[in-house]
Structures are given as structure tokens and as C-alpha cells.
PDB file of C-alpha atoms in Angstrom:
ATOM      1  CA  UNK A   1     -11.094 -19.716   4.068  1.00  0.00           C
ATOM      2  CA  UNK A   2      -8.882 -21.933   2.641  1.00  0.00           C
ATOM      3  CA  UNK A   3      -9.796 -24.813   4.387  1.00  0.00           C
ATOM      4  CA  UNK A   4     -13.487 -24.179   3.857  1.00  0.00           C
ATOM      5  CA  UNK A   5     -12.542 -24.229  -0.137  1.00  0.00           C
ATOM      6  CA  UNK A   6     -11.077 -27.617   0.524  1.00  0.00           C
ATOM      7  CA  UNK A   7      -7.673 -26.881   0.289  1.00  0.00           C
ATOM      8  CA  UNK A   8      -5.145 -28.509   3.166  1.00  0.00           C
ATOM      9  CA  UNK A   9      -3.403 -25.839   4.434  1.00  0.00           C
ATOM     10  CA  UNK A  10       0.415 -25.704   6.013  1.00  0.00           C
ATOM     11  CA  UNK A  11       0.582 -23.083   8.160  1.00  0.00           C
ATOM     12  CA  UNK A  12       4.435 -21.834   9.223  1.00  0.00           C
ATOM     13  CA  UNK A  13       5.868 -18.547  10.137  1.00  0.00           C
ATOM     14  CA  UNK A  14       8.739 -17.087   8.866  1.00  0.00           C
ATOM     15  CA  UNK A  15      11.384 -15.748  11.291  1.00  0.00           C
ATOM     16  CA  UNK A  16      15.139 -14.976  10.631  1.00  0.00           C
ATOM     17  CA  UNK A  17      15.794 -17.791   8.329  1.00  0.00           C
ATOM     18  CA  UNK A  18      14.074 -17.786   5.104  1.00  0.00           C
ATOM     19  CA  UNK A  19      15.826 -21.063   3.556  1.00  0.00           C
ATOM     20  CA  UNK A  20      14.917 -23.003   6.353  1.00  0.00           C
ATOM     21  CA  UNK A  21      11.024 -22.299   5.718  1.00  0.00           C
ATOM     22  CA  UNK A  22      11.197 -22.761   1.951  1.00  0.00           C
ATOM     23  CA  UNK A  23      12.840 -26.057   2.947  1.00  0.00           C
ATOM     24  CA  UNK A  24      10.201 -27.055   5.303  1.00  0.00           C
ATOM     25  CA  UNK A  25       7.584 -26.343   2.056  1.00  0.00           C
ATOM     26  CA  UNK A  26       9.376 -27.970  -0.655  1.00  0.00           C
ATOM     27  CA  UNK A  27       9.458 -31.385   2.288  1.00  0.00           C
ATOM     28  CA  UNK A  28       5.968 -30.797   2.450  1.00  0.00           C
ATOM     29  CA  UNK A  29       5.185 -30.787  -0.892  1.00  0.00           C
ATOM     30  CA  UNK A  30       3.238 -27.387  -1.020  1.00  0.00           C
ATOM     31  CA  UNK A  31       1.976 -26.568  -4.225  1.00  0.00           C
ATOM     32  CA  UNK A  32       1.003 -22.806  -3.843  1.00  0.00           C
ATOM     33  CA  UNK A  33       2.457 -20.357  -1.158  1.00  0.00           C
ATOM     34  CA  UNK A  34      -0.245 -17.887   0.136  1.00  0.00           C
ATOM     35  CA  UNK A  35       2.335 -15.312   1.395  1.00  0.00           C
ATOM     36  CA  UNK A  36       1.659 -12.835   3.906  1.00  0.00           C
ATOM     37  CA  UNK A  37       4.993 -12.346   5.231  1.00  0.00           C
ATOM     38  CA  UNK A  38       5.785  -8.425   5.944  1.00  0.00           C
ATOM     39  CA  UNK A  39       9.027  -8.450   7.682  1.00  0.00           C
ATOM     40  CA  UNK A  40      11.472 -11.086   7.872  1.00  0.00           C
ATOM     41  CA  UNK A  41      13.634 -10.815  11.366  1.00  0.00           C
ATOM     42  CA  UNK A  42      11.397  -8.597  12.671  1.00  0.00           C
ATOM     43  CA  UNK A  43      12.676  -6.161   9.934  1.00  0.00           C
ATOM     44  CA  UNK A  44      10.045  -4.927   7.296  1.00  0.00           C
ATOM     45  CA  UNK A  45      12.653  -3.562   4.909  1.00  0.00           C
ATOM     46  CA  UNK A  46      13.844  -7.335   4.130  1.00  0.00           C
ATOM     47  CA  UNK A  47       9.903  -8.143   3.258  1.00  0.00           C
ATOM     48  CA  UNK A  48      11.247  -9.275  -0.260  1.00  0.00           C
ATOM     49  CA  UNK A  49      13.575 -11.828   1.000  1.00  0.00           C
ATOM     50  CA  UNK A  50      10.987 -14.598   1.226  1.00  0.00           C
ATOM     51  CA  UNK A  51       9.386 -14.143  -2.188  1.00  0.00           C
ATOM     52  CA  UNK A  52      13.134 -13.951  -3.576  1.00  0.00           C
ATOM     53  CA  UNK A  53      13.612 -17.388  -2.053  1.00  0.00           C
ATOM     54  CA  UNK A  54      10.411 -18.655  -3.447  1.00  0.00           C
ATOM     55  CA  UNK A  55      11.447 -17.908  -6.994  1.00  0.00           C
ATOM     56  CA  UNK A  56      14.797 -19.652  -6.471  1.00  0.00           C
ATOM     57  CA  UNK A  57      12.976 -22.447  -5.354  1.00  0.00           C
ATOM     58  CA  UNK A  58       9.915 -22.285  -8.144  1.00  0.00           C
ATOM     59  CA  UNK A  59       7.305 -22.099  -5.642  1.00  0.00           C
ATOM     60  CA  UNK A  60       4.139 -20.243  -6.563  1.00  0.00           C
ATOM     61  CA  UNK A  61       3.220 -17.569  -4.534  1.00  0.00           C
ATOM     62  CA  UNK A  62       0.458 -15.189  -4.242  1.00  0.00           C
ATOM     63  CA  UNK A  63       1.081 -11.521  -4.284  1.00  0.00           C
ATOM     64  CA  UNK A  64       3.420  -9.388  -5.864  1.00  0.00           C
ATOM     65  CA  UNK A  65       7.249 -10.171  -6.562  1.00  0.00           C
ATOM     66  CA  UNK A  66      10.495  -8.323  -5.064  1.00  0.00           C
ATOM     67  CA  UNK A  67      10.588  -5.831  -7.759  1.00  0.00           C
ATOM     68  CA  UNK A  68       7.374  -3.659  -6.450  1.00  0.00           C
ATOM     69  CA  UNK A  69       8.127  -4.865  -2.496  1.00  0.00           C
ATOM     70  CA  UNK A  70      11.351  -3.346  -2.797  1.00  0.00           C
ATOM     71  CA  UNK A  71      10.123  -0.127  -4.276  1.00  0.00           C
ATOM     72  CA  UNK A  72       7.480   0.775  -2.331  1.00  0.00           C
ATOM     73  CA  UNK A  73       8.978   0.408   1.163  1.00  0.00           C
ATOM     74  CA  UNK A  74      11.821   2.657  -0.176  1.00  0.00           C
ATOM     75  CA  UNK A  75       9.043   5.429  -0.585  1.00  0.00           C
ATOM     76  CA  UNK A  76      12.014   7.841  -1.873  1.00  0.00           C
ATOM     77  CA  UNK A  77      12.474   5.213  -4.812  1.00  0.00           C
ATOM     78  CA  UNK A  78       9.070   4.680  -5.548  1.00  0.00           C
ATOM     79  CA  UNK A  79       8.504   8.390  -5.843  1.00  0.00           C
ATOM     80  CA  UNK A  80      11.450   8.738  -8.266  1.00  0.00           C
ATOM     81  CA  UNK A  81      10.226   6.001 -10.624  1.00  0.00           C
ATOM     82  CA  UNK A  82       6.423   6.823 -10.418  1.00  0.00           C
ATOM     83  CA  UNK A  83       7.474  10.912 -11.412  1.00  0.00           C
ATOM     84  CA  UNK A  84       9.914   9.729 -14.313  1.00  0.00           C
ATOM     85  CA  UNK A  85       6.920   8.052 -15.566  1.00  0.00           C
ATOM     86  CA  UNK A  86       4.473  11.014 -15.357  1.00  0.00           C
ATOM     87  CA  UNK A  87       2.404   9.196 -12.553  1.00  0.00           C
ATOM     88  CA  UNK A  88       0.999  12.411 -10.549  1.00  0.00           C
ATOM     89  CA  UNK A  89       2.520  12.200  -6.996  1.00  0.00           C
ATOM     90  CA  UNK A  90       3.012  15.491  -4.487  1.00  0.00           C
ATOM     91  CA  UNK A  91       6.066  17.669  -4.942  1.00  0.00           C
ATOM     92  CA  UNK A  92       8.772  16.406  -1.937  1.00  0.00           C
ATOM     93  CA  UNK A  93      12.213  15.659  -0.669  1.00  0.00           C
ATOM     94  CA  UNK A  94      14.032  13.311   1.742  1.00  0.00           C
ATOM     95  CA  UNK A  95      15.339  15.060   4.573  1.00  0.00           C
ATOM     96  CA  UNK A  96      18.273  13.453   6.746  1.00  0.00           C
ATOM     97  CA  UNK A  97      18.677  15.706   9.594  1.00  0.00           C
ATOM     98  CA  UNK A  98      17.182  18.902  11.221  1.00  0.00           C
ATOM     99  CA  UNK A  99      19.592  21.176   9.947  1.00  0.00           C
ATOM    100  CA  UNK A 100      18.279  19.935   6.223  1.00  0.00           C
ATOM    101  CA  UNK A 101      14.819  20.754   6.453  1.00  0.00           C
ATOM    102  CA  UNK A 102      13.271  23.023   3.561  1.00  0.00           C
ATOM    103  CA  UNK A 103      13.182  26.726   4.259  1.00  0.00           C
ATOM    104  CA  UNK A 104       9.986  27.297   2.230  1.00  0.00           C
ATOM    105  CA  UNK A 105       7.201  25.427   0.864  1.00  0.00           C
ATOM    106  CA  UNK A 106       4.936  25.080   4.039  1.00  0.00           C
ATOM    107  CA  UNK A 107       2.721  23.156   5.107  1.00  0.00           C
ATOM    108  CA  UNK A 108       4.665  20.090   4.706  1.00  0.00           C
ATOM    109  CA  UNK A 109       3.371  16.719   5.377  1.00  0.00           C
ATOM    110  CA  UNK A 110       6.370  14.720   7.210  1.00  0.00           C
ATOM    111  CA  UNK A 111       6.425  11.048   7.187  1.00  0.00           C
ATOM    112  CA  UNK A 112       8.966   7.985   7.485  1.00  0.00           C
ATOM    113  CA  UNK A 113      10.457   7.410   4.136  1.00  0.00           C
ATOM    114  CA  UNK A 114      11.259   3.823   4.708  1.00  0.00           C
ATOM    115  CA  UNK A 115       8.264   2.570   6.961  1.00  0.00           C
ATOM    116  CA  UNK A 116       4.415   1.298   6.431  1.00  0.00           C
ATOM    117  CA  UNK A 117       1.282   0.730   8.301  1.00  0.00           C
ATOM    118  CA  UNK A 118       1.252   4.882   8.873  1.00  0.00           C
ATOM    119  CA  UNK A 119       3.911   4.218  11.452  1.00  0.00           C
ATOM    120  CA  UNK A 120       5.321   7.508  12.658  1.00  0.00           C
ATOM    121  CA  UNK A 121       2.545   9.483  11.419  1.00  0.00           C
ATOM    122  CA  UNK A 122       0.220  11.143  13.530  1.00  0.00           C
ATOM    123  CA  UNK A 123      -2.079  14.629  13.980  1.00  0.00           C
ATOM    124  CA  UNK A 124       1.845  16.451  14.102  1.00  0.00           C
ATOM    125  CA  UNK A 125       2.944  15.063  10.812  1.00  0.00           C
ATOM    126  CA  UNK A 126       1.934  18.604   9.035  1.00  0.00           C
ATOM    127  CA  UNK A 127       4.552  21.190   9.945  1.00  0.00           C
ATOM    128  CA  UNK A 128       3.821  24.877   9.220  1.00  0.00           C
ATOM    129  CA  UNK A 129       7.073  26.133  10.552  1.00  0.00           C
ATOM    130  CA  UNK A 130      10.876  25.436   9.825  1.00  0.00           C
ATOM    131  CA  UNK A 131      10.944  25.196  13.714  1.00  0.00           C
ATOM    132  CA  UNK A 132       8.285  22.709  13.661  1.00  0.00           C
ATOM    133  CA  UNK A 133       9.835  20.701  10.731  1.00  0.00           C
ATOM    134  CA  UNK A 134      13.155  20.595  12.673  1.00  0.00           C
ATOM    135  CA  UNK A 135      11.134  19.254  15.722  1.00  0.00           C
ATOM    136  CA  UNK A 136       9.539  16.684  13.844  1.00  0.00           C
ATOM    137  CA  UNK A 137      12.910  15.223  11.988  1.00  0.00           C
ATOM    138  CA  UNK A 138      14.693  14.910  15.039  1.00  0.00           C
ATOM    139  CA  UNK A 139      11.732  13.198  16.943  1.00  0.00           C
ATOM    140  CA  UNK A 140      11.498  10.661  14.000  1.00  0.00           C
ATOM    141  CA  UNK A 141      15.195  10.167  14.071  1.00  0.00           C
ATOM    142  CA  UNK A 142      14.963   9.053  17.398  1.00  0.00           C
ATOM    143  CA  UNK A 143      12.113   7.005  16.913  1.00  0.00           C
ATOM    144  CA  UNK A 144      12.644   5.346  13.602  1.00  0.00           C
ATOM    145  CA  UNK A 145      15.327   4.361  11.267  1.00  0.00           C
ATOM    146  CA  UNK A 146      15.654   5.960   7.730  1.00  0.00           C
ATOM    147  CA  UNK A 147      15.250   9.631   6.491  1.00  0.00           C
ATOM    148  CA  UNK A 148      11.685  11.450   6.556  1.00  0.00           C
ATOM    149  CA  UNK A 149       9.733  12.371   3.345  1.00  0.00           C
ATOM    150  CA  UNK A 150       8.354  15.687   2.914  1.00  0.00           C
ATOM    151  CA  UNK A 151       5.420  15.820   0.723  1.00  0.00           C
ATOM    152  CA  UNK A 152       3.492  19.033  -0.158  1.00  0.00           C
ATOM    153  CA  UNK A 153       0.218  18.840   1.756  1.00  0.00           C
ATOM    154  CA  UNK A 154      -3.118  17.811  -0.246  1.00  0.00           C
ATOM    155  CA  UNK A 155      -6.250  19.338   1.289  1.00  0.00           C
ATOM    156  CA  UNK A 156      -8.694  17.131  -1.075  1.00  0.00           C
ATOM    157  CA  UNK A 157     -10.623  13.682  -0.288  1.00  0.00           C
ATOM    158  CA  UNK A 158      -8.328  10.480   0.297  1.00  0.00           C
ATOM    159  CA  UNK A 159      -9.268   7.973  -2.444  1.00  0.00           C
ATOM    160  CA  UNK A 160      -7.849   4.267  -1.683  1.00  0.00           C
ATOM    161  CA  UNK A 161      -7.920   2.089  -4.567  1.00  0.00           C
ATOM    162  CA  UNK A 162      -7.697  -1.661  -4.076  1.00  0.00           C
ATOM    163  CA  UNK A 163      -6.644  -3.680  -7.146  1.00  0.00           C
ATOM    164  CA  UNK A 164      -8.023  -7.012  -6.930  1.00  0.00           C
ATOM    165  CA  UNK A 165      -7.152 -10.259  -9.331  1.00  0.00           C
ATOM    166  CA  UNK A 166     -10.354 -11.297 -10.681  1.00  0.00           C
ATOM    167  CA  UNK A 167     -10.204 -14.076 -13.188  1.00  0.00           C
ATOM    168  CA  UNK A 168      -7.758 -12.772 -15.921  1.00  0.00           C
ATOM    169  CA  UNK A 169      -8.604  -9.077 -15.008  1.00  0.00           C
ATOM    170  CA  UNK A 170      -7.007  -6.152 -12.512  1.00  0.00           C
ATOM    171  CA  UNK A 171     -10.272  -4.773 -10.972  1.00  0.00           C
ATOM    172  CA  UNK A 172      -9.710  -1.355  -9.574  1.00  0.00           C
ATOM    173  CA  UNK A 173     -12.253  -0.440  -6.705  1.00  0.00           C
ATOM    174  CA  UNK A 174     -12.323   3.208  -4.957  1.00  0.00           C
ATOM    175  CA  UNK A 175     -13.079   3.488  -1.650  1.00  0.00           C
ATOM    176  CA  UNK A 176     -12.849   7.192   0.029  1.00  0.00           C
ATOM    177  CA  UNK A 177     -12.092   7.998   3.516  1.00  0.00           C
ATOM    178  CA  UNK A 178     -14.577   9.356   5.729  1.00  0.00           C
ATOM    179  CA  UNK A 179     -13.322  11.836   8.378  1.00  0.00           C
ATOM    180  CA  UNK A 180     -16.882  13.367   9.444  1.00  0.00           C
ATOM    181  CA  UNK A 181     -16.352  11.520  12.967  1.00  0.00           C
ATOM    182  CA  UNK A 182     -13.444  13.407  13.622  1.00  0.00           C
ATOM    183  CA  UNK A 183     -13.720  16.837  15.816  1.00  0.00           C
ATOM    184  CA  UNK A 184     -13.203  19.994  13.684  1.00  0.00           C
ATOM    185  CA  UNK A 185      -9.492  20.639  15.252  1.00  0.00           C
ATOM    186  CA  UNK A 186      -8.338  17.586  13.596  1.00  0.00           C
ATOM    187  CA  UNK A 187      -6.696  17.091  10.442  1.00  0.00           C
ATOM    188  CA  UNK A 188      -8.653  14.558   8.242  1.00  0.00           C
ATOM    189  CA  UNK A 189      -5.391  12.593   7.549  1.00  0.00           C
ATOM    190  CA  UNK A 190      -4.810   8.553   8.302  1.00  0.00           C
ATOM    191  CA  UNK A 191      -3.004   8.408  10.915  1.00  0.00           C
ATOM    192  CA  UNK A 192      -1.292   5.203  12.845  1.00  0.00           C
ATOM    193  CA  UNK A 193      -4.193   5.412  15.555  1.00  0.00           C
ATOM    194  CA  UNK A 194      -6.620   5.662  12.739  1.00  0.00           C
ATOM    195  CA  UNK A 195      -5.643   2.078  11.880  1.00  0.00           C
ATOM    196  CA  UNK A 196      -4.456   0.550  14.520  1.00  0.00           C
ATOM    197  CA  UNK A 197      -5.571   1.773  17.889  1.00  0.00           C
ATOM    198  CA  UNK A 198      -9.352   1.522  18.955  1.00  0.00           C
ATOM    199  CA  UNK A 199     -10.656   4.066  21.392  1.00  0.00           C
ATOM    200  CA  UNK A 200      -8.609   6.948  19.716  1.00  0.00           C
ATOM    201  CA  UNK A 201     -10.368   9.781  18.183  1.00  0.00           C
ATOM    202  CA  UNK A 202      -9.021   8.923  14.709  1.00  0.00           C
ATOM    203  CA  UNK A 203     -10.028   5.394  14.747  1.00  0.00           C
ATOM    204  CA  UNK A 204     -13.763   7.080  14.320  1.00  0.00           C
ATOM    205  CA  UNK A 205     -12.584   7.461  10.126  1.00  0.00           C
ATOM    206  CA  UNK A 206     -14.176   4.847   7.873  1.00  0.00           C
ATOM    207  CA  UNK A 207     -13.369   3.794   4.232  1.00  0.00           C
ATOM    208  CA  UNK A 208     -17.183   4.134   2.315  1.00  0.00           C
ATOM    209  CA  UNK A 209     -17.778   3.946  -1.207  1.00  0.00           C
ATOM    210  CA  UNK A 210     -15.884   6.578  -3.361  1.00  0.00           C
ATOM    211  CA  UNK A 211     -18.798   7.704  -4.888  1.00  0.00           C
ATOM    212  CA  UNK A 212     -20.903   8.369  -1.545  1.00  0.00           C
ATOM    213  CA  UNK A 213     -17.883  11.396  -0.996  1.00  0.00           C
ATOM    214  CA  UNK A 214     -16.755  12.337  -4.478  1.00  0.00           C
ATOM    215  CA  UNK A 215     -17.953  12.828  -7.594  1.00  0.00           C
ATOM    216  CA  UNK A 216     -17.385  10.201 -10.637  1.00  0.00           C
ATOM    217  CA  UNK A 217     -14.781  11.984 -12.594  1.00  0.00           C
ATOM    218  CA  UNK A 218     -12.493  12.044  -9.323  1.00  0.00           C
ATOM    219  CA  UNK A 219     -13.240   8.163  -8.897  1.00  0.00           C
ATOM    220  CA  UNK A 220     -11.985   7.240 -12.331  1.00  0.00           C
ATOM    221  CA  UNK A 221      -9.419   9.304 -12.402  1.00  0.00           C
ATOM    222  CA  UNK A 222      -7.651   7.884  -9.380  1.00  0.00           C
ATOM    223  CA  UNK A 223      -8.200   4.245 -10.443  1.00  0.00           C
ATOM    224  CA  UNK A 224      -6.469   5.063 -13.913  1.00  0.00           C
ATOM    225  CA  UNK A 225      -3.676   6.572 -11.903  1.00  0.00           C
ATOM    226  CA  UNK A 226      -3.557   3.606  -9.470  1.00  0.00           C
ATOM    227  CA  UNK A 227      -3.507   1.146 -11.714  1.00  0.00           C
ATOM    228  CA  UNK A 228      -0.746   3.066 -13.353  1.00  0.00           C
ATOM    229  CA  UNK A 229       1.327   3.378 -10.698  1.00  0.00           C
ATOM    230  CA  UNK A 230       0.824  -0.313  -9.524  1.00  0.00           C
ATOM    231  CA  UNK A 231       2.158  -1.325 -12.810  1.00  0.00           C
ATOM    232  CA  UNK A 232       4.794   0.791 -13.348  1.00  0.00           C
ATOM    233  CA  UNK A 233       6.193  -0.495  -9.915  1.00  0.00           C
ATOM    234  CA  UNK A 234       6.428  -4.315 -11.288  1.00  0.00           C
ATOM    235  CA  UNK A 235       2.775  -5.082  -9.394  1.00  0.00           C
ATOM    236  CA  UNK A 236       1.742  -8.652 -10.509  1.00  0.00           C
ATOM    237  CA  UNK A 237      -0.803  -9.650  -7.950  1.00  0.00           C
ATOM    238  CA  UNK A 238      -3.080  -7.633  -5.758  1.00  0.00           C
ATOM    239  CA  UNK A 239      -2.241  -4.234  -4.244  1.00  0.00           C
ATOM    240  CA  UNK A 240      -3.644  -1.032  -2.761  1.00  0.00           C
ATOM    241  CA  UNK A 241      -2.829   2.530  -3.816  1.00  0.00           C
ATOM    242  CA  UNK A 242      -3.412   5.848  -1.414  1.00  0.00           C
ATOM    243  CA  UNK A 243      -4.217   9.080  -3.397  1.00  0.00           C
ATOM    244  CA  UNK A 244      -5.127  12.611  -2.061  1.00  0.00           C
ATOM    245  CA  UNK A 245      -6.236  15.209  -4.292  1.00  0.00           C
ATOM    246  CA  UNK A 246      -4.627  18.402  -4.546  1.00  0.00           C
ATOM    247  CA  UNK A 247      -6.412  21.879  -4.554  1.00  0.00           C
ATOM    248  CA  UNK A 248      -8.032  21.499  -7.711  1.00  0.00           C
ATOM    249  CA  UNK A 249      -9.465  17.934  -6.932  1.00  0.00           C
ATOM    250  CA  UNK A 250      -6.786  16.124  -8.781  1.00  0.00           C
ATOM    251  CA  UNK A 251      -5.603  12.638  -7.410  1.00  0.00           C
ATOM    252  CA  UNK A 252      -1.946  12.140  -6.736  1.00  0.00           C
ATOM    253  CA  UNK A 253      -0.347   8.923  -5.293  1.00  0.00           C
ATOM    254  CA  UNK A 254       0.857   9.251  -1.861  1.00  0.00           C
ATOM    255  CA  UNK A 255       1.292   5.280  -1.293  1.00  0.00           C
ATOM    256  CA  UNK A 256       1.490   1.985  -2.834  1.00  0.00           C
ATOM    257  CA  UNK A 257       1.328  -0.943  -0.898  1.00  0.00           C
ATOM    258  CA  UNK A 258       1.893  -4.242  -2.619  1.00  0.00           C
ATOM    259  CA  UNK A 259       0.861  -6.220   0.380  1.00  0.00           C
ATOM    260  CA  UNK A 260      -1.936  -5.139   2.228  1.00  0.00           C
ATOM    261  CA  UNK A 261      -3.749  -6.094   5.018  1.00  0.00           C
ATOM    262  CA  UNK A 262      -6.263  -9.116   3.906  1.00  0.00           C
ATOM    263  CA  UNK A 263      -8.159  -9.459   7.560  1.00  0.00           C
ATOM    264  CA  UNK A 264     -11.843  -9.696   7.052  1.00  0.00           C
ATOM    265  CA  UNK A 265     -12.679  -6.331   8.222  1.00  0.00           C
ATOM    266  CA  UNK A 266      -9.453  -4.514   6.112  1.00  0.00           C
ATOM    267  CA  UNK A 267     -10.056  -1.699   3.983  1.00  0.00           C
ATOM    268  CA  UNK A 268      -9.169  -3.874   0.567  1.00  0.00           C
ATOM    269  CA  UNK A 269     -11.868  -6.839   1.934  1.00  0.00           C
ATOM    270  CA  UNK A 270     -14.388  -3.662   2.117  1.00  0.00           C
ATOM    271  CA  UNK A 271     -13.349  -2.457  -1.013  1.00  0.00           C
ATOM    272  CA  UNK A 272     -14.099  -5.981  -2.531  1.00  0.00           C
ATOM    273  CA  UNK A 273     -17.162  -6.365  -0.772  1.00  0.00           C
ATOM    274  CA  UNK A 274     -18.268  -3.014  -2.284  1.00  0.00           C
ATOM    275  CA  UNK A 275     -18.565  -4.590  -5.606  1.00  0.00           C
ATOM    276  CA  UNK A 276     -20.245  -7.606  -4.208  1.00  0.00           C
ATOM    277  CA  UNK A 277     -17.318 -10.030  -3.905  1.00  0.00           C
ATOM    278  CA  UNK A 278     -17.364 -11.779  -0.634  1.00  0.00           C
ATOM    279  CA  UNK A 279     -14.115 -13.105   1.742  1.00  0.00           C
ATOM    280  CA  UNK A 280     -14.355 -16.204   0.498  1.00  0.00           C
ATOM    281  CA  UNK A 281     -14.079 -15.173  -3.087  1.00  0.00           C
ATOM    282  CA  UNK A 282     -11.763 -12.766  -2.796  1.00  0.00           C
ATOM    283  CA  UNK A 283      -9.298 -15.220  -1.258  1.00  0.00           C
ATOM    284  CA  UNK A 284     -10.133 -17.894  -3.843  1.00  0.00           C
ATOM    285  CA  UNK A 285      -9.323 -15.159  -6.696  1.00  0.00           C
ATOM    286  CA  UNK A 286      -5.928 -14.512  -4.963  1.00  0.00           C
ATOM    287  CA  UNK A 287      -4.976 -18.109  -4.116  1.00  0.00           C
ATOM    288  CA  UNK A 288      -5.597 -18.842  -7.631  1.00  0.00           C
ATOM    289  CA  UNK A 289      -3.539 -16.467  -8.968  1.00  0.00           C
ATOM    290  CA  UNK A 290       0.002 -17.744  -7.174  1.00  0.00           C
ATOM    291  CA  UNK A 291       2.441 -17.493  -9.884  1.00  0.00           C
ATOM    292  CA  UNK A 292       6.179 -16.720  -9.930  1.00  0.00           C
ATOM    293  CA  UNK A 293       6.626 -13.308 -10.767  1.00  0.00           C
ATOM    294  CA  UNK A 294      10.237 -13.055 -12.353  1.00  0.00           C
ATOM    295  CA  UNK A 295      10.671 -13.257 -16.130  1.00  0.00           C
ATOM    296  CA  UNK A 296      11.943 -16.875 -15.943  1.00  0.00           C
ATOM    297  CA  UNK A 297       8.478 -18.006 -15.577  1.00  0.00           C
ATOM    298  CA  UNK A 298       5.114 -17.370 -17.590  1.00  0.00           C
ATOM    299  CA  UNK A 299       3.181 -14.681 -14.938  1.00  0.00           C
ATOM    300  CA  UNK A 300      -0.921 -14.019 -16.262  1.00  0.00           C
ATOM    301  CA  UNK A 301      -0.431 -10.599 -15.034  1.00  0.00           C
ATOM    302  CA  UNK A 302       2.914  -9.614 -17.059  1.00  0.00           C
ATOM    303  CA  UNK A 303       1.640 -11.826 -20.207  1.00  0.00           C
ATOM    304  CA  UNK A 304      -1.458  -9.765 -20.524  1.00  0.00           C
ATOM    305  CA  UNK A 305      -0.165  -6.179 -19.690  1.00  0.00           C
ATOM    306  CA  UNK A 306      -1.791  -3.746 -20.640  1.00  0.00           C
ATOM    307  CA  UNK A 307      -4.839  -4.761 -19.137  1.00  0.00           C
ATOM    308  CA  UNK A 308      -8.345  -2.681 -19.248  1.00  0.00           C
ATOM    309  CA  UNK A 309      -9.867  -1.900 -15.774  1.00  0.00           C
ATOM    310  CA  UNK A 310     -13.201  -4.314 -15.699  1.00  0.00           C
ATOM    311  CA  UNK A 311     -16.392  -2.394 -16.041  1.00  0.00           C
ATOM    312  CA  UNK A 312     -16.159   1.094 -14.762  1.00  0.00           C
ATOM    313  CA  UNK A 313     -19.868   0.757 -13.116  1.00  0.00           C
ATOM    314  CA  UNK A 314     -17.811  -1.995 -11.385  1.00  0.00           C
ATOM    315  CA  UNK A 315     -14.706  -0.237 -10.581  1.00  0.00           C
ATOM    316  CA  UNK A 316     -15.957   2.363  -8.103  1.00  0.00           C
TER     317      UNK A 316
END
């Protein structure tokens, strides 16, 4: 897409040594970095190290700065910040061992506290008894590092809000997850298989324009909350906020993704297409918004806060 726009593109992969990559960028005379790094040295918790290095080198880059990248990866940190700022989130707690699971409040939705991409989430993530909870925590502890996050299960629709840097605006576009392809005995949740494993029953879920599934007031509320959550955590670029609705229909934030997939068929792209922003246009918007994110330089997203989400008719 960048090459179609006439840009000269240098493609580099980032391994364990981020500084050597930055030095290659500087030697090549790169003017801006289109950042797609999701892990450093194979470790997703080190994702922010690359943009830290770009900041030190004063190389403008796309997407978000290290503040939100770190907070969003450590979900318990994000929850504390959002809760302190009155952003609606599900009731929840971190659990470090099977012996520490809550004795009441069931059912709980259990997921890794320090992972992304729906890793560790499947149809067994909803636990209804203390015994199920202990078994789930033990399995996650054997499979992944870090604690488990217990959240109150929200039975309502799941809404994803894409936040797109369109010119000088942060445009919110809402899609909803259509679970109608699931069998009746399956929970309507987004699992690892749902995102990444074709041929599995969960892979039948799909993103559709939110107004196809939920009323306008829910869409408007979801966009408002998503934008507030993104900016509260320090968002400066593009991103996606996932929400589920409680029993009364009100959306609550379940995840903030400051580095979402930019594949042509990914949810962020589909959201953009739903408001007639084609893939090449989306990539151009992201590329032209490249900047340093920290206070030592001017960042258009920070300087223009607070910004209204553009036109309600375009934000669905």
C-alpha cells in the first residue's frame, strides 16, 4: 500500500536488539517508521522497547507511544487507571494461584492478565464453580506466564470500536460481533480460535456494522466510552477498544488494543471500510500521522485534545 502511494519503503524485522535496527534506520535516512512491532525478542511484554528507542533517536513513527503500549499489555494496570477515571469496566480481580480464586461472584470470565490476541481464551474461559476456577487458573499457570484476570461475565453484545486518525480527527467506528454462526451450546465470546484458526466452529463469528445488531444509543455510548478509555491510557495514534454490554445493555471496556492488526481483512480495516475508508486510504492516514509521542516534541493528537469524535453518522 505504501509503495502504491509512491513511498520508498525499507522493510526491517526487529529481533532482540532494537538499537541495531534503529541504527540501520538512521543510516538509511528513513524519515518515518511504520511500526508493526508486536514483540521484541519474541516477548510481547517488551513491545514498547522499540518505540522507546525510536523516541531516543527522534524518529517519527506511526501508532501509539510507550505509555499506552505498556499499560494495555498489563491488563490489571489498565483496569486500575480506567476505574480511577470512572471509565466503566467489569468488576474484576487478579488471581496468582488456584488457592486464591474468589469464593463467590460466579460465573467469572477468566483470561490471562498479561497476554494479547485472545491467547488463553476458549470456551472454557467462563467458570461457574470454585473447582472450575481453580482448574482454569492451574491450566493458565502451566501454559502462560503471569496471573489470571477474573472479570464478571457480561451477557450482552460485544462491540469493537476502531479509533482512526482521519486528518485531524480521531474517528470512532463501531462494529459488533455476530455470533449467529455459533451452535446453541457455545458461549458468544471471542476466543483464540475465533481470530486465528480457520475451520474451527468459533471461526464463524464475524464483525458487522454495529447498527446491524444493536440500537443506536448503545453504539453512541460505546464510541464515547471507547474514545475516553483510549485517551485516558495515553493513546496518540490509532487503536481498537473492545467492549461488552452488561445485563442492562450498557457497554463496559474489556480490552484496549493500541497496536491492532492492520491486515486487509482485519477488524480495524473492516470498520474503516464500513464508513467508506478504503485500505490504501486507511494506511495513508496512519502513515501521515506518524510523529514522536512524548512531550519533548509536538504531537498533533495531544495538542488537539479534547477532540470530538467526527460526525455521528460516520461513527457507526
